[in-house]
Coordinates of C-alpha atoms and ligand atoms in Angstrom, one line a residue:
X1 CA 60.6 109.9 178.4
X2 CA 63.5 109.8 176.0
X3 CA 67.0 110.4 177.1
X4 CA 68.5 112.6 174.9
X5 CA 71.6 110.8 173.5
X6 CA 75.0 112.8 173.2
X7 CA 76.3 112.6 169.4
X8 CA 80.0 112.5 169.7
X9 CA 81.9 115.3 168.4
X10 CA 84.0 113.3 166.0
X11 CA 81.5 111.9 163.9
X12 CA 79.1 115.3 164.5
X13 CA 82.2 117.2 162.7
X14 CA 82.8 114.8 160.1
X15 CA 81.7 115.9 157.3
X16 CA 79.4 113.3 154.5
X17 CA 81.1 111.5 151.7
X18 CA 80.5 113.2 148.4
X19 CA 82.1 110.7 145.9
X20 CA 82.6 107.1 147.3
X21 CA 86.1 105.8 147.2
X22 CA 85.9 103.2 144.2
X23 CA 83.9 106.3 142.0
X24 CA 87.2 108.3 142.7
X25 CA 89.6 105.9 141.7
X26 CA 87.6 104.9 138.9
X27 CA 87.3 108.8 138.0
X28 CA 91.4 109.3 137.9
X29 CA 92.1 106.0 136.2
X30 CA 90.1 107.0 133.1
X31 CA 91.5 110.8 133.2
X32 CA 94.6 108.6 133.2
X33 CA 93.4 106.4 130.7
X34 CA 91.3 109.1 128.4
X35 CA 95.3 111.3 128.3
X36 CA 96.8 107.8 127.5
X37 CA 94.3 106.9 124.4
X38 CA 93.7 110.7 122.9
X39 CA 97.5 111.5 122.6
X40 CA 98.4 108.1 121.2
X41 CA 95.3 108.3 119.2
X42 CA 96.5 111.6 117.2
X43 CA 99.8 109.7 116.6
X44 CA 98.3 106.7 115.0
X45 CA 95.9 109.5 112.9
X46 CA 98.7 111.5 112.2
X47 CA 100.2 108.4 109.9
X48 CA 97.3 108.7 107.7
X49 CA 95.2 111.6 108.3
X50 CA 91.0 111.7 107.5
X51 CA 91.5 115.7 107.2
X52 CA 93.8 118.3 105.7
X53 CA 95.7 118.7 109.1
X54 CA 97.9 116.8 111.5
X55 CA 98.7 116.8 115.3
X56 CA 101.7 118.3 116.4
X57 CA 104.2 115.8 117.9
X58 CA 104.5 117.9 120.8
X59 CA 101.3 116.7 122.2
X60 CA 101.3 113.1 121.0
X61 CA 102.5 110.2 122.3
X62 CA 104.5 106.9 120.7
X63 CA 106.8 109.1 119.1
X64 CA 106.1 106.8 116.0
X65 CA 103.1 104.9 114.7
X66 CA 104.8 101.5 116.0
X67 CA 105.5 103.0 119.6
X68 CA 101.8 104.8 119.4
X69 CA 99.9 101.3 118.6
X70 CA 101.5 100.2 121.7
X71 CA 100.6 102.8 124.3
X72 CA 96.9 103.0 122.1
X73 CA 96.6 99.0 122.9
X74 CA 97.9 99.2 126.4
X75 CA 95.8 102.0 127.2
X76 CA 92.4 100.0 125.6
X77 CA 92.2 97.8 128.4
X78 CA 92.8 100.3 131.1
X79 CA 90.1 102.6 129.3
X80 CA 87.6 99.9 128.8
X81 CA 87.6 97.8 132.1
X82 CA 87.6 101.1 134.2
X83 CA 85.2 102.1 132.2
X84 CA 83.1 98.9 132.8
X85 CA 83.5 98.9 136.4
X86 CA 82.5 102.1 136.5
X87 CA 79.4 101.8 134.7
X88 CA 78.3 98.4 136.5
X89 CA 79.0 99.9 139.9
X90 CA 76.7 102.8 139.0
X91 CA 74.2 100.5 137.8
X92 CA 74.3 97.9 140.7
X93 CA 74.6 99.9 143.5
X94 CA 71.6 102.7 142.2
X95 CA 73.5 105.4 142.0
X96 CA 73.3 105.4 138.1
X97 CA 69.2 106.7 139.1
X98 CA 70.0 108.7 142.5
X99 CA 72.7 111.0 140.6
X100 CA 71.8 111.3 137.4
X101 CA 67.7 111.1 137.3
X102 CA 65.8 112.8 136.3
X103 CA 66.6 114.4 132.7
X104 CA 64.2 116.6 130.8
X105 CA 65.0 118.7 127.5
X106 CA 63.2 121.4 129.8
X107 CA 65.3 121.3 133.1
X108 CA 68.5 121.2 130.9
X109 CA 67.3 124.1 128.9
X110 CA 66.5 126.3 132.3
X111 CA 70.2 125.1 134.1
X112 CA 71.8 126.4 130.9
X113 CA 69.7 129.6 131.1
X114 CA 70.3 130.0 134.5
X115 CA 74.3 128.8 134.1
X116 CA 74.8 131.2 130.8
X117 CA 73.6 134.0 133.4
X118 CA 76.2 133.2 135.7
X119 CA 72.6 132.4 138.3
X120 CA 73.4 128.6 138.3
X121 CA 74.5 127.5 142.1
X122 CA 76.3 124.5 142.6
X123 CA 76.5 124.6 146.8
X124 CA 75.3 121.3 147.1
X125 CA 78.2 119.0 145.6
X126 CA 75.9 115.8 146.5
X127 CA 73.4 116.6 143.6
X128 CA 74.5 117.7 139.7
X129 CA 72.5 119.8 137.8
X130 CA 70.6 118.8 134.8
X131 CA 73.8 120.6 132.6
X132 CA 76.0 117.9 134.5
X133 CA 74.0 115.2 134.3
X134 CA 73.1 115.8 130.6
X135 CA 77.1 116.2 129.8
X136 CA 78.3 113.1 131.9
X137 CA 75.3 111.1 130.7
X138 CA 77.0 112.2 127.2
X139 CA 80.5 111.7 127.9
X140 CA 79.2 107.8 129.1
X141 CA 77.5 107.0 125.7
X142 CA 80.7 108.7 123.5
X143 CA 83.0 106.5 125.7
X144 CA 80.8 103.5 124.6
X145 CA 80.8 104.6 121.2
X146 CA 84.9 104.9 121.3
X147 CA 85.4 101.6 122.5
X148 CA 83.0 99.9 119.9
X149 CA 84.0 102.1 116.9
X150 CA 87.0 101.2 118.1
X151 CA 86.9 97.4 117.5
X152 CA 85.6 97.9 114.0
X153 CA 89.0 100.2 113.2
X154 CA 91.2 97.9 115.4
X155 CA 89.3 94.0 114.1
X156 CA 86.5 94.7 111.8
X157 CA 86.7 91.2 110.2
X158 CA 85.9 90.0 113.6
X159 CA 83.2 92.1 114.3
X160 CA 81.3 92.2 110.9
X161 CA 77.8 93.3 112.5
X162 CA 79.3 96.0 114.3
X163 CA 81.2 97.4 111.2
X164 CA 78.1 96.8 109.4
X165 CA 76.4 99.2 112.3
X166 CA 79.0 101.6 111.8
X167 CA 78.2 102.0 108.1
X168 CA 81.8 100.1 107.3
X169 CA 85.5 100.3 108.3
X170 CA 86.0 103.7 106.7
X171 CA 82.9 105.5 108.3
X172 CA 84.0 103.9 111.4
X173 CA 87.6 105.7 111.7
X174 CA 85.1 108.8 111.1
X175 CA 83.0 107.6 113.5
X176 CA 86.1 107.0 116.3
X177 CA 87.4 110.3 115.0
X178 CA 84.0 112.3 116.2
X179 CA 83.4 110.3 119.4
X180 CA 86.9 111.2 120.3
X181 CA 86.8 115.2 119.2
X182 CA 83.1 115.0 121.4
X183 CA 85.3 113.5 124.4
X184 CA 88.1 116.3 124.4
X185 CA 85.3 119.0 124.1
X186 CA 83.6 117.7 127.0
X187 CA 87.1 117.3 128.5
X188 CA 87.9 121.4 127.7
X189 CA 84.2 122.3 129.3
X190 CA 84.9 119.8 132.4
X191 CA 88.0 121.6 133.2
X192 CA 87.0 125.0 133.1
X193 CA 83.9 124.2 135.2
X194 CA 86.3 122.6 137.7
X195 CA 88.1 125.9 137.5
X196 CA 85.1 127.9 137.9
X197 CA 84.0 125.7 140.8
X198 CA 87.6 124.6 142.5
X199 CA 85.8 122.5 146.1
X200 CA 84.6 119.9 143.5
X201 CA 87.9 119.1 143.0
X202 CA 88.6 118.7 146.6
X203 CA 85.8 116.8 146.7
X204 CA 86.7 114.1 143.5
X205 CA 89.9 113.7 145.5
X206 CA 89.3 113.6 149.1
X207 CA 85.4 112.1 148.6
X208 CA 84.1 114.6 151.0
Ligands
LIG1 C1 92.5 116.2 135.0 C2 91.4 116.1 134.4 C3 90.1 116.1 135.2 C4 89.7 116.7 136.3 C5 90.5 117.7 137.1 C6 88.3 116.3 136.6 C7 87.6 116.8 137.7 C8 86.3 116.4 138.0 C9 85.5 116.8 139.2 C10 86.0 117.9 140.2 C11 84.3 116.2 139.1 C12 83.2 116.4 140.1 C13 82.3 117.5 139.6 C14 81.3 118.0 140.6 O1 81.2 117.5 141.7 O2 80.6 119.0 140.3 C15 84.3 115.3 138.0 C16 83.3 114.5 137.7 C17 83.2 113.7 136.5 N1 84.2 113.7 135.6 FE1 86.0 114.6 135.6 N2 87.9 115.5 135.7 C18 88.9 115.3 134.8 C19 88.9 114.5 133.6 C20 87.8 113.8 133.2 C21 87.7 113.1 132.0 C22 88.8 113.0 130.9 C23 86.5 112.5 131.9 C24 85.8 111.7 130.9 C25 86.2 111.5 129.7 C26 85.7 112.9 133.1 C27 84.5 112.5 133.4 C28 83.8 112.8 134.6 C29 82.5 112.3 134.9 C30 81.6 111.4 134.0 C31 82.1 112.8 136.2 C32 80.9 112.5 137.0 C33 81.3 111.3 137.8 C34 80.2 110.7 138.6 O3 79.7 111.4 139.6 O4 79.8 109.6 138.3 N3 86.6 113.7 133.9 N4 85.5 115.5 137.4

């Protein structure tokens, strides 16, 4: 006969991590790093722009194209080494395949149905839908594509096969100019779905 076993009321009420610890910090450090690298960016575009427009100074940083370069360069490493941890971590510890497999053209076309018709429940923070795993799947290839368009722009004598990729140092600043547009629209979409869904903030902060 088996004894039933008590379970003690602590850990019965305490409820299961979401987001592990190091995917948090990692998370915040590149929202730190992404602000960081896009302000700075439009500073350093603004001294000689690919379009008809500018950034206002209001919203970038450096306060000149000297003191921009700087934060741009401090900010790279931050960006990219998060970013790397991040990415490994995911990769090592499975999590890359638990979270964010699998992904079909057809599941992400009936989430976006189903979300577009305000039908699309999100109760279980534990598992993203196919629309969240199709946009952070995206927002992990742009941030690759930054960073690499990036070293053509910032030492594209050094990296001649990568500039070569690119299509040249001049499609590459178009190329760094796109991936970083795509990266603030999947920034203005994040944050209104964190709006529209405030506990999975709690969650990115407190892990459960
Ligand atoms: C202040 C700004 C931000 C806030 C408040 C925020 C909030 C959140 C929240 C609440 C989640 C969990 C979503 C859920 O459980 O449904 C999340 C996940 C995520 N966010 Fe953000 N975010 C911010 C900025 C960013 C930026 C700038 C990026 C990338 C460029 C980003 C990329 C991601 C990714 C990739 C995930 C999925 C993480 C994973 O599970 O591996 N976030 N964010």
């Amino acid at each position: 006969m088996t004894i039933p076993r008590e379970i003690p009321p602590a850990a019965a009420q305490k409820p299961a991590t979401i987001h592990p610890l190091w995917l948090r910090l990692a998370h915040w450090l590149n929202a730190l790093a992404v602000l960081i690298m896009v302000t700075s960016g439009w500073q350093i575009y603004n001294a000689s722009p690919l379009f008809d427009f500018d950034f206002p100074s209001t919203v970038t940083l450096g306060g000149w194209l000297g003191g921009a370069i700087q934060w741009h360069f401090a900010g790279m490493w931050l960006f990219g080494f998060n970013g790397l941890f991040y990415l490994l971590m995911n990769i090592l510890t499975g999590r890359m395949k638990r979270k964010f497999w699998p992904l079909t053209p057809h599941g992400i076309f009936n989430d976006l149905r189903a979300a577009l018709r305000g039908k699309l429940q999100h109760n279980d923070l534990r598992h993203y839908n196919m629309v969240q795993r199709a946009a952070y799947v995206f927002v992990m290839f742009d941030g690759i594509v930054l960073v690499l368009s990036g070293l053509v722009v910032w030492k594209s004598v050094q990296f001649p096969l990568l500039r070569e990729l690119m299509g040249g140092y001049d499609t590459a600043r178009y190329v760094h100019f796109l991936a970083m547009a795509s990266l603030v629209g999947f920034a203005v979409l994040h944050l209104i779905m964190v709006a529209v869904v405030p506990k999975t903030l709690i969650a990115m902060i407190r892990g459960r």
